[in-house]
């Protein structure tokens, strides 16, 4: 059975999906579940049309499979939405990419060499408020996060509200990683500053601007900017965290938590259908003028093999030599994947969820799962070799 639909999913799958028989995709997600994940939901659009399916379970102790188009915390895919919004404001003349960010946000005393472009590109050098791991293995903590030694503290305080300004000031209290523009280092701080910059120049909240320029025009009704709300709309899979306390192993349901600890670094909620609609519209030129889209997708070296970064997107080489535009978002207990070919002909969006812990026990299985899906979708044999590639 290639399409998995529970009662709560009825009506979420277009008719095009129901006619697809893609045993290789179903087998791939079943194998991912067998490697240690609770569940996977996958959506693929390509030359053959649309396929959507799921494997595993939606919650511990249950038998229902994950909702095919359920809501999920999309983690750092939030950055792609935010970068797109910032570039739309560039197109409107409200932001200039190479103006010092301090001109827009004078209250933080930012280094005047840091520009809006550097925030979107992760070349500002600013400390990551969720913590840094340096080349020599040294760890410098920021706020409590679900990993390393602060995991239990994060669980206990997972409904705490952080203000964006608080996260920025924490980051600015730590030494920068490098001089602005001289390196690349992934930092959630950059995107919280981008949020504050957007709100400053528009006089409106990020959610209002996102609705005006992206969510409304694209009809992304399943996409939410939760701010500090712990709620996630139904249907959704559940996520969990395990830890040891007083010699006892405990597993808690952390599906509900306050996402303000990561803010615009990764707080949005969406569905695989909405993510497909968004990335397709983005690469298809429906959201940005051609010149700005080209800047967004211009690769900048990160030091990670085959993974350069543009403005809010990774420009990644596949194992078979192709290029995909992607970001992906890891969150405590879940991850959301979003990939597209530069021409938009193929997209892959997926949600994986598991029982997480401070040691990141899934850390080895996750990149293997990710690579399995990317290779299957973007490097597999074409269904119709006689059909020309666009």
Coordinates of C-alpha atoms in Angstrom, one line a residue:
X1 CA 0.0 0.0 0.0
X2 CA 1.7 3.2 -1.1
X3 CA -0.6 5.8 0.4
X4 CA -1.1 5.7 4.1
X5 CA -4.2 7.6 5.3
X6 CA -5.6 7.6 8.8
X7 CA -9.1 8.9 9.6
X8 CA -7.6 12.2 10.7
X9 CA -5.9 12.7 7.3
X10 CA -8.9 12.3 5.1
X11 CA -9.1 15.0 2.5
X12 CA -5.5 16.0 2.8
X13 CA -4.2 14.1 -0.2
X14 CA -4.8 15.3 -3.8
X15 CA -6.2 12.7 -6.1
X16 CA -2.9 12.7 -8.0
X17 CA -1.2 11.1 -5.1
X18 CA -3.6 8.3 -4.8
X19 CA -2.8 6.9 -8.2
X20 CA 0.9 6.6 -7.7
X21 CA 2.6 3.2 -7.1
X22 CA 6.1 4.0 -5.8
X23 CA 7.2 0.9 -3.9
X24 CA 10.8 2.2 -3.8
X25 CA 9.8 5.2 -1.8
X26 CA 7.6 3.2 0.6
X27 CA 10.5 0.8 1.1
X28 CA 12.9 3.7 1.8
X29 CA 10.7 5.1 4.6
X30 CA 10.1 1.7 6.1
X31 CA 13.9 1.1 6.2
X32 CA 14.4 4.5 7.9
X33 CA 11.9 3.5 10.6
X34 CA 13.7 0.2 11.1
X35 CA 17.0 2.2 11.7
X36 CA 15.6 3.7 14.9
X37 CA 13.0 6.3 14.1
X38 CA 9.4 6.3 15.4
X39 CA 7.9 7.5 12.1
X40 CA 8.5 9.2 8.7
X41 CA 6.1 11.0 6.4
X42 CA 7.3 11.7 2.9
X43 CA 6.1 13.8 0.0
X44 CA 7.7 13.7 -3.5
X45 CA 6.8 15.7 -6.5
X46 CA 8.6 14.8 -9.8
X47 CA 8.1 14.0 -13.4
X48 CA 5.7 11.2 -12.4
X49 CA 3.5 13.6 -10.4
X50 CA 3.0 13.5 -6.6
X51 CA 3.5 10.7 -4.1
X52 CA 2.9 10.9 -0.3
X53 CA 3.1 8.2 2.3
X54 CA 4.1 7.5 5.9
X55 CA 5.6 4.6 7.9
X56 CA 6.1 3.8 11.6
X57 CA 3.8 5.2 14.3
X58 CA 2.5 8.6 15.3
X59 CA 3.0 8.0 19.0
X60 CA 4.6 5.6 21.4
X61 CA 2.3 2.7 22.3
X62 CA 0.0 3.4 19.3
X63 CA -0.5 1.7 16.0
X64 CA -1.7 4.5 13.8
X65 CA 0.9 5.7 11.3
X66 CA 2.0 9.3 11.2
X67 CA -0.4 11.7 9.5
X68 CA 0.7 12.0 5.8
X69 CA 0.2 15.8 5.9
X70 CA 0.5 16.4 9.6
X71 CA 1.8 19.5 11.2
X72 CA 5.4 19.5 12.4
X73 CA 8.0 21.9 13.8
X74 CA 10.1 22.7 10.8
X75 CA 13.2 23.9 12.6
X76 CA 15.7 25.8 10.5
X77 CA 13.5 25.7 7.4
X78 CA 12.2 28.8 9.3
X79 CA 15.4 30.5 8.1
X80 CA 14.5 30.0 4.4
X81 CA 11.1 31.6 5.0
X82 CA 12.7 34.5 6.9
X83 CA 15.4 35.1 4.3
X84 CA 12.8 35.1 1.6
X85 CA 10.8 37.6 3.5
X86 CA 13.8 39.8 4.1
X87 CA 14.6 39.7 0.3
X88 CA 11.0 40.6 -0.5
X89 CA 11.5 43.7 1.7
X90 CA 14.8 44.4 -0.2
X91 CA 12.7 44.3 -3.4
X92 CA 10.2 46.8 -1.8
X93 CA 13.1 49.1 -1.0
X94 CA 12.7 48.8 2.8
X95 CA 16.0 46.9 3.4
X96 CA 19.4 47.3 1.8
X97 CA 21.5 44.1 2.0
X98 CA 24.9 45.8 2.3
X99 CA 23.9 48.5 4.8
X100 CA 25.2 48.0 8.3
X101 CA 22.6 46.1 10.4
X102 CA 23.4 48.6 13.2
X103 CA 21.8 51.3 11.1
X104 CA 18.5 49.4 11.5
X105 CA 19.1 48.1 15.0
X106 CA 21.2 50.8 16.8
X107 CA 20.1 49.5 20.2
X108 CA 22.4 46.5 20.2
X109 CA 25.7 48.2 19.5
X110 CA 26.5 45.8 16.6
X111 CA 29.8 45.8 14.9
X112 CA 29.2 48.2 12.0
X113 CA 30.9 45.8 9.6
X114 CA 28.0 43.4 10.0
X115 CA 25.4 43.8 7.2
X116 CA 22.0 42.3 6.5
X117 CA 23.6 40.1 3.9
X118 CA 26.0 38.7 6.5
X119 CA 23.1 37.8 8.8
X120 CA 21.3 35.9 6.1
X121 CA 24.6 34.2 5.0
X122 CA 25.9 33.3 8.5
X123 CA 29.1 35.3 7.8
X124 CA 28.7 37.8 10.7
X125 CA 30.8 35.9 13.1
X126 CA 28.3 36.4 15.9
X127 CA 28.2 33.8 18.7
X128 CA 25.3 31.3 18.4
X129 CA 23.1 31.8 21.5
X130 CA 22.2 28.0 21.5
X131 CA 25.9 27.3 22.1
X132 CA 29.1 26.9 20.1
X133 CA 31.5 24.0 19.5
X134 CA 35.0 25.2 18.6
X135 CA 37.5 23.5 16.4
X136 CA 39.5 22.3 19.4
X137 CA 36.4 20.6 20.8
X138 CA 35.7 23.3 23.4
X139 CA 32.0 23.8 24.1
X140 CA 30.7 27.2 25.2
X141 CA 27.1 27.1 26.3
X142 CA 24.5 29.7 25.6
X143 CA 20.9 29.1 26.8
X144 CA 20.0 25.6 28.0
X145 CA 19.4 23.3 25.0
X146 CA 18.2 19.7 24.8
X147 CA 21.7 18.4 24.2
X148 CA 25.0 17.9 26.1
X149 CA 24.9 18.7 29.8
X150 CA 21.8 21.0 29.7
X151 CA 19.3 18.5 28.4
X152 CA 17.4 17.9 31.7
X153 CA 17.4 21.7 32.4
X154 CA 15.8 22.3 29.0
X155 CA 13.1 19.6 29.6
X156 CA 12.3 21.1 33.0
X157 CA 12.0 24.6 31.6
X158 CA 10.6 23.9 28.2
X159 CA 7.6 26.2 28.7
X160 CA 9.8 29.2 29.5
X161 CA 9.5 32.3 27.3
X162 CA 12.6 34.0 25.9
X163 CA 12.3 37.4 24.2
X164 CA 14.2 37.7 21.0
X165 CA 16.2 40.7 22.3
X166 CA 17.2 38.6 25.3
X167 CA 18.7 35.9 23.0
X168 CA 20.6 38.6 21.0
X169 CA 22.0 40.2 24.1
X170 CA 23.2 36.9 25.4
X171 CA 25.0 36.2 22.1
X172 CA 26.6 39.7 22.1
X173 CA 27.9 39.1 25.6
X174 CA 30.2 36.3 24.2
X175 CA 33.2 36.7 22.0
X176 CA 32.6 36.7 18.3
X177 CA 33.9 33.6 16.4
X178 CA 35.6 35.7 13.7
X179 CA 35.8 39.2 12.2
X180 CA 32.6 40.0 10.2
X181 CA 32.8 38.7 6.7
X182 CA 36.0 36.6 7.2
X183 CA 34.4 33.2 7.7
X184 CA 31.2 31.1 7.9
X185 CA 29.6 29.8 11.0
X186 CA 26.0 28.8 11.4
X187 CA 24.3 30.9 14.2
X188 CA 20.7 31.2 15.1
X189 CA 21.6 34.7 16.4
X190 CA 21.8 35.9 12.8
X191 CA 18.2 35.1 12.1
X192 CA 16.8 36.5 15.3
X193 CA 18.5 39.7 14.3
X194 CA 16.9 39.4 10.9
X195 CA 13.5 39.0 12.5
X196 CA 14.1 42.2 14.6
X197 CA 15.3 44.0 11.6
X198 CA 12.2 43.1 9.6
X199 CA 10.0 44.2 12.4
X200 CA 11.8 47.5 12.8
X201 CA 11.6 48.5 9.1
X202 CA 8.0 47.4 8.7
X203 CA 6.5 48.4 12.0
X204 CA 4.7 45.0 12.0
X205 CA 5.4 41.6 13.5
X206 CA 7.2 39.0 11.6
X207 CA 4.0 36.9 11.5
X208 CA 2.0 39.8 10.0
X209 CA 4.7 40.4 7.3
X210 CA 5.0 36.6 6.6
X211 CA 1.2 36.5 6.2
X212 CA 1.2 39.5 3.8
X213 CA 4.0 38.4 1.5
X214 CA 4.3 34.6 1.7
X215 CA 1.6 32.6 3.6
X216 CA -1.4 34.6 2.3
X217 CA -0.3 34.7 -1.4
X218 CA 0.6 31.1 -1.5
X219 CA -2.4 29.8 0.6
X220 CA -0.2 28.2 3.2
X221 CA -3.0 27.5 5.6
X222 CA -1.1 24.8 7.5
X223 CA 1.9 27.1 8.3
X224 CA 2.1 28.8 11.7
X225 CA 4.5 31.3 13.4
X226 CA 3.8 30.2 17.0
X227 CA 5.9 32.9 18.7
X228 CA 5.9 31.7 22.3
X229 CA 2.8 29.3 22.1
X230 CA 3.6 25.6 22.9
X231 CA 0.6 24.5 20.8
X232 CA 0.8 22.6 17.5
X233 CA -2.3 22.1 15.4
X234 CA -3.7 18.6 14.8
X235 CA -3.1 16.3 13.2
X236 CA 0.5 15.7 14.2
X237 CA 2.9 13.0 15.3
X238 CA 4.3 13.1 18.8
X239 CA 7.9 13.6 19.8
X240 CA 9.7 12.4 23.0
X241 CA 12.7 13.0 25.1
X242 CA 14.4 10.4 27.4
X243 CA 16.7 11.1 30.3
X244 CA 17.9 9.5 33.5
X245 CA 17.1 10.9 36.9
X246 CA 18.0 9.3 40.3
X247 CA 18.9 6.1 38.5
X248 CA 15.5 5.9 36.7
X249 CA 15.1 6.2 33.0
X250 CA 12.2 8.5 32.0
X251 CA 10.6 9.3 28.7
X252 CA 8.4 12.3 28.4
X253 CA 6.1 13.6 25.6
X254 CA 7.6 17.0 24.5
X255 CA 5.3 17.6 21.5
X256 CA 4.1 20.7 23.3
X257 CA 6.9 23.1 24.2
X258 CA 7.6 26.9 24.0
X259 CA 9.7 27.4 20.8
X260 CA 10.8 30.9 21.8
X261 CA 14.1 29.4 22.9
X262 CA 15.2 29.1 19.3
X263 CA 13.0 32.0 18.0
X264 CA 13.4 32.7 14.2
X265 CA 16.3 30.2 14.2
X266 CA 13.7 27.5 13.9
X267 CA 10.3 28.0 15.5
X268 CA 7.8 27.7 12.6
X269 CA 5.2 24.9 12.1
X270 CA 4.2 23.6 8.7
X271 CA 3.2 20.6 6.7
X272 CA 5.0 18.7 3.9
X273 CA 2.4 20.0 1.4
X274 CA 2.9 23.6 2.4
X275 CA 6.7 23.2 2.3
X276 CA 6.4 21.8 -1.2
X277 CA 4.2 24.7 -2.2
X278 CA 6.7 27.2 -0.7
X279 CA 10.0 25.8 -2.1
X280 CA 8.3 25.3 -5.5
X281 CA 7.1 28.9 -5.6
X282 CA 10.5 30.1 -4.4
X283 CA 12.7 28.3 -7.0
X284 CA 10.0 29.1 -9.6
X285 CA 10.5 32.8 -9.2
X286 CA 7.0 33.5 -7.8
X287 CA 8.3 35.1 -4.6
X288 CA 11.4 37.1 -5.6
X289 CA 12.6 39.0 -8.6
X290 CA 15.2 37.1 -10.7
X291 CA 18.2 39.1 -9.6
X292 CA 17.4 38.6 -5.9
X293 CA 16.7 34.9 -6.4
X294 CA 20.1 34.6 -8.1
X295 CA 21.7 36.3 -5.1
X296 CA 19.8 34.0 -2.7
X297 CA 21.1 30.9 -4.5
X298 CA 24.7 32.1 -5.1
X299 CA 26.8 29.6 -3.2
X300 CA 29.3 30.7 -0.5
X301 CA 31.8 28.2 0.9
X302 CA 30.9 26.8 4.3
X303 CA 33.8 24.4 4.8
X304 CA 31.3 21.6 4.7
X305 CA 32.0 19.3 1.7
X306 CA 29.4 19.7 -1.1
X307 CA 27.3 22.1 1.0
X308 CA 27.6 25.8 0.2
X309 CA 25.3 28.4 1.6
X310 CA 23.4 31.2 -0.1
X311 CA 21.0 33.5 1.7
X312 CA 18.9 31.2 3.9
X313 CA 19.4 28.1 1.8
X314 CA 22.1 25.4 1.3
X315 CA 23.2 24.8 -2.3
X316 CA 24.1 21.2 -2.0
X317 CA 25.7 18.7 -4.4
X318 CA 24.1 15.3 -4.6
X319 CA 26.0 12.0 -4.7
X320 CA 25.2 11.8 -8.4
X321 CA 26.5 15.2 -9.3
X322 CA 23.3 17.2 -9.3
X323 CA 22.5 20.3 -7.3
X324 CA 19.6 20.8 -4.9
X325 CA 18.4 23.8 -3.0
X326 CA 17.6 22.9 0.6
X327 CA 17.8 23.8 4.2
X328 CA 16.2 21.2 6.5
X329 CA 15.4 21.7 10.1
X330 CA 16.5 19.6 13.0
X331 CA 14.4 20.0 16.2
X332 CA 14.4 18.2 19.4
X333 CA 12.8 14.8 18.6
X334 CA 12.0 15.6 15.0
X335 CA 13.5 16.9 11.7
X336 CA 11.9 18.3 8.6
X337 CA 13.4 18.0 5.2
X338 CA 12.9 20.4 2.2
X339 CA 14.7 19.9 -1.1
X340 CA 14.2 21.1 -4.6
X341 CA 16.1 20.9 -7.9
X342 CA 16.9 24.5 -9.0
X343 CA 14.3 24.2 -11.8
X344 CA 11.6 23.1 -9.3
X345 CA 10.9 19.9 -11.3
X346 CA 11.6 17.6 -8.3
X347 CA 10.9 18.3 -4.6
X348 CA 11.2 16.2 -1.5
X349 CA 9.6 17.3 1.8
X350 CA 9.5 15.0 4.8
X351 CA 9.1 14.8 8.6
X352 CA 11.0 12.3 10.7
X353 CA 10.4 11.9 14.4
X354 CA 12.0 9.9 17.2
X355 CA 12.7 9.6 21.0
X356 CA 15.5 12.1 21.6
X357 CA 18.1 12.4 24.3
X358 CA 21.0 14.6 25.5
X359 CA 23.5 12.3 23.8
X360 CA 21.7 12.7 20.4
X361 CA 21.6 8.9 20.0
X362 CA 20.0 9.3 16.6
X363 CA 23.0 11.4 15.3
X364 CA 24.4 8.6 13.2
X365 CA 21.1 7.3 11.8
X366 CA 19.8 10.7 10.8
X367 CA 22.3 11.6 8.1
X368 CA 22.0 8.1 6.7
X369 CA 18.2 8.5 6.5
X370 CA 18.6 11.9 4.9
X371 CA 21.0 10.6 2.3
X372 CA 18.8 7.6 1.6
X373 CA 15.9 9.8 0.7
X374 CA 17.9 12.3 -1.3
X375 CA 19.6 9.5 -3.3
X376 CA 16.3 7.7 -3.9
X377 CA 14.5 10.9 -5.1
X378 CA 17.3 12.9 -6.9
X379 CA 19.6 10.1 -8.0
X380 CA 17.2 7.3 -8.8
X381 CA 16.5 6.1 -12.3
X382 CA 14.0 8.3 -14.2
X383 CA 10.6 6.8 -14.5
X384 CA 10.3 7.8 -18.2
X385 CA 13.8 8.1 -19.8
X386 CA 12.2 9.2 -23.0
X387 CA 10.8 12.3 -21.3
X388 CA 13.3 15.2 -21.6
X389 CA 14.6 16.8 -18.4
X390 CA 13.6 20.5 -18.2

